[in-house]
Short mmCIF file of C-alpha atoms and ligand atoms in Angstrom, two decimals:
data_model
loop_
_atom_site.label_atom_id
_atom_site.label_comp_id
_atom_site.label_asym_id
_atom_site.label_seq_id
_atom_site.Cartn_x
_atom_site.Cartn_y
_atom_site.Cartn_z
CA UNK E 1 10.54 -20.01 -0.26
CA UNK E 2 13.76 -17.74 -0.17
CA UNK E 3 13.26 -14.18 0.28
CA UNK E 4 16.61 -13.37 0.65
CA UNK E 5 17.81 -11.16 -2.67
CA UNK E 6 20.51 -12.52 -4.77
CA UNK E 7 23.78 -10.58 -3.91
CA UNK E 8 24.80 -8.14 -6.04
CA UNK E 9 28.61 -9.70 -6.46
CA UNK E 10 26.60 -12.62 -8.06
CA UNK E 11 29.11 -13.81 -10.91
CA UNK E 12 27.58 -12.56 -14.63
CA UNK E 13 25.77 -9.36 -13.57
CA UNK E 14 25.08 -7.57 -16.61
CA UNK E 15 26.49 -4.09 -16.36
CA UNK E 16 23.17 -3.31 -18.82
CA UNK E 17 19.19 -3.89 -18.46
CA UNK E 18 16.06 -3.11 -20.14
CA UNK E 19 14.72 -1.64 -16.93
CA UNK E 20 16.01 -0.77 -13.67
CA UNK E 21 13.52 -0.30 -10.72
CA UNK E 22 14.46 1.23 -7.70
CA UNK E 23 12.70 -0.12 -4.96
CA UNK E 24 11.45 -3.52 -3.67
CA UNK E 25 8.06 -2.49 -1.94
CA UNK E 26 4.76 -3.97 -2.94
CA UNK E 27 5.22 -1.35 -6.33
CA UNK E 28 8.57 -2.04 -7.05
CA UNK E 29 7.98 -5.59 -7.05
CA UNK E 30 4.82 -5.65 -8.60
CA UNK E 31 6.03 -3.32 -11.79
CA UNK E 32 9.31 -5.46 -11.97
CA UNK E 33 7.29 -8.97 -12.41
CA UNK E 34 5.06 -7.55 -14.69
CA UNK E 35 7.76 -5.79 -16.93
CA UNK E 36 9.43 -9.37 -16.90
CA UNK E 37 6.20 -11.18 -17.96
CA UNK E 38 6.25 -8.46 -20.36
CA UNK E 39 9.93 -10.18 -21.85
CA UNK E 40 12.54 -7.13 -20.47
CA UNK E 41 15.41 -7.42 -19.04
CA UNK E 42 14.53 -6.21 -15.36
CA UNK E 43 17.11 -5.74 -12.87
CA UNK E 44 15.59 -4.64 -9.08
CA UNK E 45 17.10 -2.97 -6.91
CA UNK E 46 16.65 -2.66 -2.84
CA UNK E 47 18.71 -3.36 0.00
CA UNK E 48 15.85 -4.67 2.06
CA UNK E 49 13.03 -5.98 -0.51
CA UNK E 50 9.35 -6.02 1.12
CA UNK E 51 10.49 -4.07 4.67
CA UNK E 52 9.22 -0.90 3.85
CA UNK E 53 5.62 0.75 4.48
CA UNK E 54 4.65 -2.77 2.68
CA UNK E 55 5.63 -4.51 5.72
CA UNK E 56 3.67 -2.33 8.30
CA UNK E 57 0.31 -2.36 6.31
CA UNK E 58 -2.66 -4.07 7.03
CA UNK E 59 -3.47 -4.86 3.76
CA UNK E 60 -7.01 -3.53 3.10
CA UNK E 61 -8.48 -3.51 -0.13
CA UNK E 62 -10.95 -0.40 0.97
CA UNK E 63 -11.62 1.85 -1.98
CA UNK E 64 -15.15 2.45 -0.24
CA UNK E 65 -14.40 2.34 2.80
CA UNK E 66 -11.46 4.94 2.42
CA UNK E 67 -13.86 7.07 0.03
CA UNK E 68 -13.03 11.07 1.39
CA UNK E 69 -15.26 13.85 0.10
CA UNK E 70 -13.49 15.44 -3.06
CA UNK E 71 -11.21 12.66 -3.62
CA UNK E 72 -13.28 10.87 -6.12
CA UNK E 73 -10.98 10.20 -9.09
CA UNK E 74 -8.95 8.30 -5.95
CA UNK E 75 -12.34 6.90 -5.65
CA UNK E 76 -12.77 5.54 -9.15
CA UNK E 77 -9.19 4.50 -9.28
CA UNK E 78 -9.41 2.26 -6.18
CA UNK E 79 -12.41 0.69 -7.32
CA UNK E 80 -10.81 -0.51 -10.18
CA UNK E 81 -7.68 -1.69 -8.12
CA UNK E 82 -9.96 -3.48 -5.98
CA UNK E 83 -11.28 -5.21 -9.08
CA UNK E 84 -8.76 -6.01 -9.95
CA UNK E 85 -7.33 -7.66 -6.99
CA UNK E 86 -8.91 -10.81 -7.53
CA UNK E 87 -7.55 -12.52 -10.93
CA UNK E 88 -4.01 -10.42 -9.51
CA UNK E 89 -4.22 -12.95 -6.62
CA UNK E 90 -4.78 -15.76 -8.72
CA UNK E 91 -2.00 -14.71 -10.84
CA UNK E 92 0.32 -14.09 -7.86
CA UNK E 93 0.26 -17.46 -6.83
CA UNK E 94 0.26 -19.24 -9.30
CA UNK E 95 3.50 -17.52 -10.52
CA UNK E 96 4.92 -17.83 -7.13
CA UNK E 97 3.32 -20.68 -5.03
CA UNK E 98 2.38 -18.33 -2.14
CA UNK E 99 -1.04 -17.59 -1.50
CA UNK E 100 -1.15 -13.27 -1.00
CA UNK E 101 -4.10 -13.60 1.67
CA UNK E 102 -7.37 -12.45 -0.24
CA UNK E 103 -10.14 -12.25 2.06
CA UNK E 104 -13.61 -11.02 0.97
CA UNK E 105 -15.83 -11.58 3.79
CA UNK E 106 -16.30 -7.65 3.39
CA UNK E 107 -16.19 -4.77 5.97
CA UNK E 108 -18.12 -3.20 8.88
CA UNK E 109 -18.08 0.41 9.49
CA UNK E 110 -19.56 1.39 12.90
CA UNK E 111 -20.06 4.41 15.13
CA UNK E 112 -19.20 4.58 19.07
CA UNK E 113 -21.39 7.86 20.28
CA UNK E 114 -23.58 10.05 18.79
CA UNK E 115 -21.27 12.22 17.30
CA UNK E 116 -19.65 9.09 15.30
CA UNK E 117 -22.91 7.71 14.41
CA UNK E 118 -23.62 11.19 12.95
CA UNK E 119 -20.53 11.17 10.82
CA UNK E 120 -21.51 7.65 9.82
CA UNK E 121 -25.17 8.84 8.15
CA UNK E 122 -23.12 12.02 6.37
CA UNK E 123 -20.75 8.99 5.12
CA UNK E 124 -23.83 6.74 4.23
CA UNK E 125 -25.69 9.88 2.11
CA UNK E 126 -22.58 10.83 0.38
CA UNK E 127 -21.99 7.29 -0.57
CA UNK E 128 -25.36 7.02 -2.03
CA UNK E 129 -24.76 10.44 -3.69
CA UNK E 130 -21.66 8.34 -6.02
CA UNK E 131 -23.38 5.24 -6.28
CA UNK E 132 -21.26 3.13 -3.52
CA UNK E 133 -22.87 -0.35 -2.27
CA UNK E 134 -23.12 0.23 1.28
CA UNK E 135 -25.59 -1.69 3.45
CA UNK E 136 -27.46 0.84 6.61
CA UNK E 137 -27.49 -1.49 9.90
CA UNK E 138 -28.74 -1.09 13.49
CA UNK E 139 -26.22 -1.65 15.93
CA UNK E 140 -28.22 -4.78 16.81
CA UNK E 141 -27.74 -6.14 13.18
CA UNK E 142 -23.99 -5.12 13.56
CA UNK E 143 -24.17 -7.26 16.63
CA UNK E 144 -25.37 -10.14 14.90
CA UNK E 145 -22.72 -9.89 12.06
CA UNK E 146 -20.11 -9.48 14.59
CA UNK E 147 -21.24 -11.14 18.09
CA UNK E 148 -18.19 -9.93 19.88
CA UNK E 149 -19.20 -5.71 19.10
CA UNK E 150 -18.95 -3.33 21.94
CA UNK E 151 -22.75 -3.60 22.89
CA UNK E 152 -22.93 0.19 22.44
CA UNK E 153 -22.30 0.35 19.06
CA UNK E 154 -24.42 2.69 17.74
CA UNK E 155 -25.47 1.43 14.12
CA UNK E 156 -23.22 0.42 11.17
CA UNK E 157 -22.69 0.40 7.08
CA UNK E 158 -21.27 -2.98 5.46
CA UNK E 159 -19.53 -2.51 2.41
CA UNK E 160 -17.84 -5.30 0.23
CA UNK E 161 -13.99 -3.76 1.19
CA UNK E 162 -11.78 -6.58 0.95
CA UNK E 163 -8.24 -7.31 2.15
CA UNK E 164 -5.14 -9.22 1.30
CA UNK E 165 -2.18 -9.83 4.00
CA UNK E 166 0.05 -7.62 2.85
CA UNK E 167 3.07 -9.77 4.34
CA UNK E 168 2.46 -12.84 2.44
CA UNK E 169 1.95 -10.67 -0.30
CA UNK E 170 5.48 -8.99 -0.73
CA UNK E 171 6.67 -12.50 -0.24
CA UNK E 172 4.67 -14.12 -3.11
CA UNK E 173 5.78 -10.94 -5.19
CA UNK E 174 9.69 -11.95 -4.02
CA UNK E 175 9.26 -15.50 -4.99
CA UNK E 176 7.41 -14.57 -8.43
CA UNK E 177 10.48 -12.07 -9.52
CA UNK E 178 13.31 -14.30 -8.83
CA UNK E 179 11.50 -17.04 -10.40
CA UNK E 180 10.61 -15.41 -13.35
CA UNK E 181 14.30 -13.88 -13.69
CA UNK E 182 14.04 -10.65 -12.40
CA UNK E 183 17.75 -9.67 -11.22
CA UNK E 184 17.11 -9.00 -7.25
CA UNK E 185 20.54 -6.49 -6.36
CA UNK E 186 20.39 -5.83 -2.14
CA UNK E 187 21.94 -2.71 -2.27
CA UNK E 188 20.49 1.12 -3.00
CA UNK E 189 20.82 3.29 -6.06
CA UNK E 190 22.56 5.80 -5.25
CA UNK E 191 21.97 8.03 -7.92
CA UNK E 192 19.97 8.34 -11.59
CA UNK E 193 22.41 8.87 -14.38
CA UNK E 194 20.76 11.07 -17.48
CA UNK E 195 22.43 12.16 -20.48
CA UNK E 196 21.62 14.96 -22.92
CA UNK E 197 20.39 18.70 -22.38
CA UNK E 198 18.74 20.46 -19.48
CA UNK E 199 15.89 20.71 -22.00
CA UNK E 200 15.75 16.98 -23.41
CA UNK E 201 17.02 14.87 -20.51
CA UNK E 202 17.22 11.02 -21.19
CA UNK E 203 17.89 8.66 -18.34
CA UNK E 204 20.59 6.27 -19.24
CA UNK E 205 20.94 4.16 -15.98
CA UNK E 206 21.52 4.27 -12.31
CA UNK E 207 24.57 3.98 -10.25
CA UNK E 208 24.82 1.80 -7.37
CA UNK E 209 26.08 2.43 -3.47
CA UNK E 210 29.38 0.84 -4.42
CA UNK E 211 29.80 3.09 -7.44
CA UNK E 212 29.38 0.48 -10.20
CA UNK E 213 26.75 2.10 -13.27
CA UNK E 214 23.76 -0.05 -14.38
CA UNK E 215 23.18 1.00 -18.00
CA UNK E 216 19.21 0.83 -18.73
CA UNK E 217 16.44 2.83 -21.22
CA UNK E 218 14.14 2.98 -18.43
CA UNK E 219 14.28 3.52 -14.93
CA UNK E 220 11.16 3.36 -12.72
CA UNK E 221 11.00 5.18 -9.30
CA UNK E 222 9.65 2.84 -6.78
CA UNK E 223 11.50 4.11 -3.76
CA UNK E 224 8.24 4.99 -1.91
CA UNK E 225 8.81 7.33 0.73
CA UNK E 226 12.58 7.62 0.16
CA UNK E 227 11.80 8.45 -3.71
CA UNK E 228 12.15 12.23 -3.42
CA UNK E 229 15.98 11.41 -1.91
CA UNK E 230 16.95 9.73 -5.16
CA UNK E 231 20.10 12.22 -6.45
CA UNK E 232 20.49 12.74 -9.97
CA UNK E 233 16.67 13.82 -10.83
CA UNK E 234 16.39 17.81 -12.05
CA UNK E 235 14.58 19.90 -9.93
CA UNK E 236 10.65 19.17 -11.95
CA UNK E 237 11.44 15.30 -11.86
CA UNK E 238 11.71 14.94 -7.88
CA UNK E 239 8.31 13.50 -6.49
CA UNK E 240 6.51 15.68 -4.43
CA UNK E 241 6.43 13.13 -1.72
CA UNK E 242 6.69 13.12 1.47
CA UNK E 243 6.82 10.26 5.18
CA UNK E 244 3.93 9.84 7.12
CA UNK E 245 4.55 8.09 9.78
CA UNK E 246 1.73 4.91 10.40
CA UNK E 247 1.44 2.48 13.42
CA UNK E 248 0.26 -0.61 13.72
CA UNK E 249 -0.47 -3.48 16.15
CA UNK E 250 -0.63 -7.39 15.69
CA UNK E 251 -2.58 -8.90 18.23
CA UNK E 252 -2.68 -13.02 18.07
CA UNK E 253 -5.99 -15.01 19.18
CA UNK E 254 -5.15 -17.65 21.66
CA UNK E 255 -5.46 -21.33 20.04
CA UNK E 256 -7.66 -22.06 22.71
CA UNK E 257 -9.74 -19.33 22.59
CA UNK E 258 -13.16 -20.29 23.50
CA UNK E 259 -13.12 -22.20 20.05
CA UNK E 260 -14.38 -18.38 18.36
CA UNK E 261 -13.28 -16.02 15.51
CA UNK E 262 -13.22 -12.63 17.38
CA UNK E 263 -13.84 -10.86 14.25
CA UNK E 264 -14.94 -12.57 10.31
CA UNK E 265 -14.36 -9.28 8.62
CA UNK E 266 -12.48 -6.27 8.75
CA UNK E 267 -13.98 -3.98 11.26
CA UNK E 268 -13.40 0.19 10.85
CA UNK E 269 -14.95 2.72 13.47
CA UNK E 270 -14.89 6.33 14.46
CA UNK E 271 -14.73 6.52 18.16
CA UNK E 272 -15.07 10.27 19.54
CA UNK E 273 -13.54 11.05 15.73
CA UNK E 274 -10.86 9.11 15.62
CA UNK E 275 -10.40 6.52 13.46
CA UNK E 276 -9.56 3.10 13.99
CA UNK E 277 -9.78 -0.11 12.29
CA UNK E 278 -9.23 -4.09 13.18
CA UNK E 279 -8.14 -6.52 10.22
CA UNK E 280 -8.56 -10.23 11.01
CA UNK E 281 -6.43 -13.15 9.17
CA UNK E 282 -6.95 -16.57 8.25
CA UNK E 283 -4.21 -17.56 11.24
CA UNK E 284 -6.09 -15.81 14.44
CA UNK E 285 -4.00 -12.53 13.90
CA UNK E 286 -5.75 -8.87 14.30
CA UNK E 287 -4.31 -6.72 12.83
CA UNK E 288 -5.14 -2.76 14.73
CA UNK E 289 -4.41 0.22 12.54
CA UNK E 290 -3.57 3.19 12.15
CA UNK E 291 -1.82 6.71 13.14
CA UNK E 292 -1.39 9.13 10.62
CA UNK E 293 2.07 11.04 12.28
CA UNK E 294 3.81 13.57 10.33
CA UNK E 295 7.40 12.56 11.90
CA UNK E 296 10.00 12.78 9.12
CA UNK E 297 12.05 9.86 8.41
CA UNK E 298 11.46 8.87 11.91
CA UNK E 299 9.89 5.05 11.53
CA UNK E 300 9.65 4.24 15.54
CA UNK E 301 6.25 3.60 16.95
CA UNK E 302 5.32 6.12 19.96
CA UNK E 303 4.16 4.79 23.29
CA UNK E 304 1.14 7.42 22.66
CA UNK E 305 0.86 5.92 19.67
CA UNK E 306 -0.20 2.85 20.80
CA UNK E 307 -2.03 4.05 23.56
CA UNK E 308 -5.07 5.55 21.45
CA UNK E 309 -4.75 2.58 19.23
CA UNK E 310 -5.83 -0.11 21.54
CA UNK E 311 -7.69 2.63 23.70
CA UNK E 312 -9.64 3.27 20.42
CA UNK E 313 -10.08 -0.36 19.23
CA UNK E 314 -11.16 -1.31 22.70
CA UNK E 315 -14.07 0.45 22.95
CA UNK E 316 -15.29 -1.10 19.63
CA UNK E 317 -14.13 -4.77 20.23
CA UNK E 318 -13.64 -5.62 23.78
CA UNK E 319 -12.13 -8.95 23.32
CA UNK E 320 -9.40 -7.20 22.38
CA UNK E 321 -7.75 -7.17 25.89
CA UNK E 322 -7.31 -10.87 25.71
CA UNK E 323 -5.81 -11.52 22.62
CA UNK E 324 -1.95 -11.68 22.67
CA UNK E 325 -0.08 -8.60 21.67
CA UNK E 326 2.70 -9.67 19.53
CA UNK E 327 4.27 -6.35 18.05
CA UNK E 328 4.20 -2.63 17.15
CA UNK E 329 5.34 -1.79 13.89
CA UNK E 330 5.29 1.56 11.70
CA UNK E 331 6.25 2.59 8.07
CA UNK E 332 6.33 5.70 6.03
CA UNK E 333 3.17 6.41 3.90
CA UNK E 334 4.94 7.91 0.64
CA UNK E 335 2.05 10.54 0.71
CA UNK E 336 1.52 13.37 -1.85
CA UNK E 337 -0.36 16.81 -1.20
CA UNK E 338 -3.68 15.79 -3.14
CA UNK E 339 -3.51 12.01 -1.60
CA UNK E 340 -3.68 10.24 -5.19
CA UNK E 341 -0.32 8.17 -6.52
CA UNK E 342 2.36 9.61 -8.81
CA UNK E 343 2.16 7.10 -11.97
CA UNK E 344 3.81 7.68 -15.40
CA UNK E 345 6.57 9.59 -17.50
CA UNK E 346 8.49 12.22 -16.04
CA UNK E 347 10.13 15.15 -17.61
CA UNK E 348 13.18 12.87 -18.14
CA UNK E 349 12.44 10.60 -21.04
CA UNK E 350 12.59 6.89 -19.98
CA UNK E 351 12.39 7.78 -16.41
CA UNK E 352 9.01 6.51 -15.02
CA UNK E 353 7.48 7.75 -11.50
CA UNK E 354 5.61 4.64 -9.82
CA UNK E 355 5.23 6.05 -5.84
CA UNK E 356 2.99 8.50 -3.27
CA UNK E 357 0.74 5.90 -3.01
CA UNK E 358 0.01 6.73 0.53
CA UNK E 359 -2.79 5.17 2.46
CA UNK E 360 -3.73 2.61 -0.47
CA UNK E 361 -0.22 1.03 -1.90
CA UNK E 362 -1.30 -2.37 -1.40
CA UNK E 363 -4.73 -1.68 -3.45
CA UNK E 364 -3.47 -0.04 -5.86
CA UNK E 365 -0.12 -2.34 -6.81
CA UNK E 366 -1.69 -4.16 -9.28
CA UNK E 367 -2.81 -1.15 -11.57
CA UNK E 368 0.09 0.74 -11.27
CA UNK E 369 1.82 -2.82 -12.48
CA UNK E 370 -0.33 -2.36 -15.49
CA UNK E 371 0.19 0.93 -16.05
CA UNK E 372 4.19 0.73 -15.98
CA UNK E 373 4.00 -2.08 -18.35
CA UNK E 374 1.99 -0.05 -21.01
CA UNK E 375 4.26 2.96 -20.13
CA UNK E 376 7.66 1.31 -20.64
CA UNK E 377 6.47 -1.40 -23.56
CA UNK E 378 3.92 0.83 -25.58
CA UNK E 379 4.17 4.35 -24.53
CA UNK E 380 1.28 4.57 -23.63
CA UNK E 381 -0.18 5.59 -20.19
CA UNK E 382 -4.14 3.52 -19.58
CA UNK E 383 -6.90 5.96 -19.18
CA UNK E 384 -7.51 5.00 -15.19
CA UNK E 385 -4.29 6.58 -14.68
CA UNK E 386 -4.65 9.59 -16.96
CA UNK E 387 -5.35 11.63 -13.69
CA UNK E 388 -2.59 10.26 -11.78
CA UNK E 389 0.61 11.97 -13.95
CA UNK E 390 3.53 12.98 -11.84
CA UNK E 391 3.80 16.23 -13.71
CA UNK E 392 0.65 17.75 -12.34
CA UNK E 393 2.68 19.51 -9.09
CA UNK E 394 5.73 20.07 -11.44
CA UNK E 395 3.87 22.15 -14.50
CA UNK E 396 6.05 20.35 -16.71
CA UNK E 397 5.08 18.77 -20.36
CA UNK E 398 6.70 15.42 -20.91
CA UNK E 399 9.27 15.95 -23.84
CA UNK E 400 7.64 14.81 -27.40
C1 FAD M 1 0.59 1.56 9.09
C2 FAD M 1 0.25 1.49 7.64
C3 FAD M 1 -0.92 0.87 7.24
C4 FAD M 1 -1.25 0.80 5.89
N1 FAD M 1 -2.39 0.14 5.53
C5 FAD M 1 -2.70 0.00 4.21
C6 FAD M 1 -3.84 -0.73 3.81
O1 FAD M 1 -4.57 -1.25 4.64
N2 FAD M 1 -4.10 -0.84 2.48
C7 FAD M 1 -3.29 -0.27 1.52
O2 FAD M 1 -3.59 -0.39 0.33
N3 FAD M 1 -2.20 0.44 1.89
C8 FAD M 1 -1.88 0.58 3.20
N4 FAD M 1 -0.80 1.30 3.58
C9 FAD M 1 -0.03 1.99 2.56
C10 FAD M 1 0.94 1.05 1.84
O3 FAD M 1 1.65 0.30 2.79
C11 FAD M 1 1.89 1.87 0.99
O4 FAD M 1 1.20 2.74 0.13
C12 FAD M 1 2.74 0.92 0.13
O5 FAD M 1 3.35 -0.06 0.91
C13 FAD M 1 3.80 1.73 -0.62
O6 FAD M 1 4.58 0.78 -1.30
P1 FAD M 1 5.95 1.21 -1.95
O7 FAD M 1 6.48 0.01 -2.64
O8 FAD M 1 5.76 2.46 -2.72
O9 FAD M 1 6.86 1.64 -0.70
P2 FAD M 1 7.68 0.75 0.37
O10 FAD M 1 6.98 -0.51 0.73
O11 FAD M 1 8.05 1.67 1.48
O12 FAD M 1 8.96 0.33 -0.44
C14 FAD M 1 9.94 1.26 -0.82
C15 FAD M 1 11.24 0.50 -0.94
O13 FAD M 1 12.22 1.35 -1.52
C16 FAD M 1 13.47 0.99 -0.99
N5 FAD M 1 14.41 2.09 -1.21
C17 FAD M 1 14.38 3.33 -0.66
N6 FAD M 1 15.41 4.06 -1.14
C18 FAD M 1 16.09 3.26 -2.01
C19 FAD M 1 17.26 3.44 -2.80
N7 FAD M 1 17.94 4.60 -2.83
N8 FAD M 1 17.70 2.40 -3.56
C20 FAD M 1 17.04 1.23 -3.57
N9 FAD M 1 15.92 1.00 -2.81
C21 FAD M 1 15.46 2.01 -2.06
C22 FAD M 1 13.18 0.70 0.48
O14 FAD M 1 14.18 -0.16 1.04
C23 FAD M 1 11.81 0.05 0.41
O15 FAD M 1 11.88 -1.37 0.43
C24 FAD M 1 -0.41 1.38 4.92
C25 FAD M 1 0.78 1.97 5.31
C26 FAD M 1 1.13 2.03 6.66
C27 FAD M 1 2.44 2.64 7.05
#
């Protein structure tokens, strides 16, 4: 499978498209298949498809899992992502050949100390409080789930949290655009071109590093954390997004290794408050996750960093120590100030915001797929993403 973009010089580029999307992360890629199921003209552009925050994730599905006390329209939204997830899989490879990873062996959420395990039974009753399926389980019964658990683990909650590999993923989503024509151009947009009034704006098309103007009716904003760069968007049409920084490890299980998984499921624990989670793959990897840095464009893992990460995961999953460590890898989080995804029209008619997906991109790519699809083809914006508008931190109306 190629996942190399078609060059841009490629002889009989159109110089006009139905849709331009700006971006090649798990969104971008996602929106610009569906929009060519859909019959448009899509033309994608990204100088390095897939190698964004996409790349660094570890590909949870955790709408549960990630549930956070006054976030709960997130809440409902995730749920439905994760719902989703499974007939998107399906229909991921068998557009692309590529399998995307799904795994739902479901996840463990345990506590280290007594602190922890107290945060853990707040998390448990406010669960119950909005109806979430999560299983109470002595750290013995962890134990028995998961034979290789820190024998001091205090006590647990299993939840059905999935996850996909996020790498195969972006890969599948490359090999299902180019084969169902998407135009893949490796180079950045420079700037969106609009036309019209300050008070009736129209985008008209977007114009590449190299100068030369794509001509489109819609342009969708898929630039995760880089979005709020774009030039060319008036001053209530720039995203209110902004980096945060995330790193994480891939550890590798030894072939030989005493013929055991380490870990079935994904594994997520508070240890003296901090957070930390371990994703296992099909292949032996472990995936160890996450810092949440506020660093700027600044994408380099920290030695720190890393430190509390396997200091952190260690104390949950000892095993750890002998697994191979094969990398350390960050990305930007395209975060926004309320946590929730910018999805829908903009003040600029035709220009559609599809970013600030933050901690749950990979969850949430195949509704916001959806939702661009019924945005650019019917106008109309599906009620799961009714909350999600990018206009609700510019106190705009979208033009009639
Ligand atoms: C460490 C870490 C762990 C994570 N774990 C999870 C998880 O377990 N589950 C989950 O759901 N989410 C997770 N996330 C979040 C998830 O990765 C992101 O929300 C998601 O990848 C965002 O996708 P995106 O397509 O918006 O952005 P990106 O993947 O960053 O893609 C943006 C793309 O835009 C391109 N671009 C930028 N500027 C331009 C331009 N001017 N012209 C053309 N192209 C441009 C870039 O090259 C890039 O490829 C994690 C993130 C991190 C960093």
């Amino acid at each position: 499978m190629s996942t190399r973009p078609t060059s841009m010089t490629a002889p009989g580029l159109p110089d006009s498209f139905d849709v331009v999307v700006v971006g090649g992360g798990v969104i971008g890629l996602s929106c610009a298949w569906r929009l060519t199921e859909r019959g448009l003209g899509v033309a994608l552009v990204d100088p390095d498809p897939g190698h964004g925050a996409s790349w660094a994730a570890a590909g949870m599905l955790a709408p549960t899992t990630e549930a956070s006390y006054g976030e709960e329209s997130l809440l409902r939204l995730g749920l439905a992502g994760a719902a989703r997830w499974p007939s998107y899989a399906a229909e991921l490879a068998a557009a692309s050949g590529c399998d995307p990873g799904l795994r739902e062996q479901g996840t463990l959420v345990v506590a280290h100390d007594a602190g922890d395990k107290a945060e853990l039974d707040r998390f448990a009753d406010y669960g119950a409080r909005l109806g979430l399926r999560l299983q109470s389980m002595s750290g013995q019964e962890c134990r028995r789930l998961e034979p290789m658990l820190a024998p001091d683990v205090r006590g647990g909650l299993l939840a059905a949290d999935s996850s996909a590999h996020n790498r195969l993923t972006v890969a599948a989503l490359i090999a299902a655009c180019e084969q169902s024509g998407v135009r893949m151009l490796a180079t950045t947009v420079e700037q969106i071109e609009t036309t019209g009034t300050a008070a009736n704006l129209r985008v008209s098309g977007v114009r590449l590093a190299d100068g030369q103007p794509l001509r489109s009716e819609h342009v969708v904003v898929a630039a995760g954390a880089w979005s709020p760069l774009l030039a060319g968007l008036p001053e209530d049409a720039v995203p209110a997004v902004r980096p945060v920084r995330g790193t994480v490890l891939r550890l590798m299980t030894p072939p030989d290794y005493r013929g055991a998984e380490v870990l079935t499921r994904t594994l997520r624990g508070t240890v003296a408050g901090a957070h930390v989670y371990l994703v296992p793959r099909e292949d032996g990897e472990v995936v160890v996750g996450a810092t949440m840095e506020e660093a700027g464009y600044d994408d380099r893992p920290t030695a720190g960093g890393v430190w509390e990460l396997l200091r952190d995961a260690r104390l949950l999953l000892p095993v750890i120590s002998e697994l191979t460590f094969v990398e350390a890898w960050s990305g930007l989080r395209p975060a926004t100030p309320d946590n929730a995804p910018l999805v829908g029209p903009t003040t600029v008619a035709g220009l559609v915001m599809a970013t600030g997906h933050g901690r749950n991109g990979i969850l949430l790519a195949p509704v916001t797929a959806d939702a661009v699809a019924a945005v650019v083809t019917e106008d109309v914006v599906p009620d799961a993403l009714q909350a999600f508008s990018p206009l609700r931190f510019s106190h705009a109306q979208v033009p009639a």
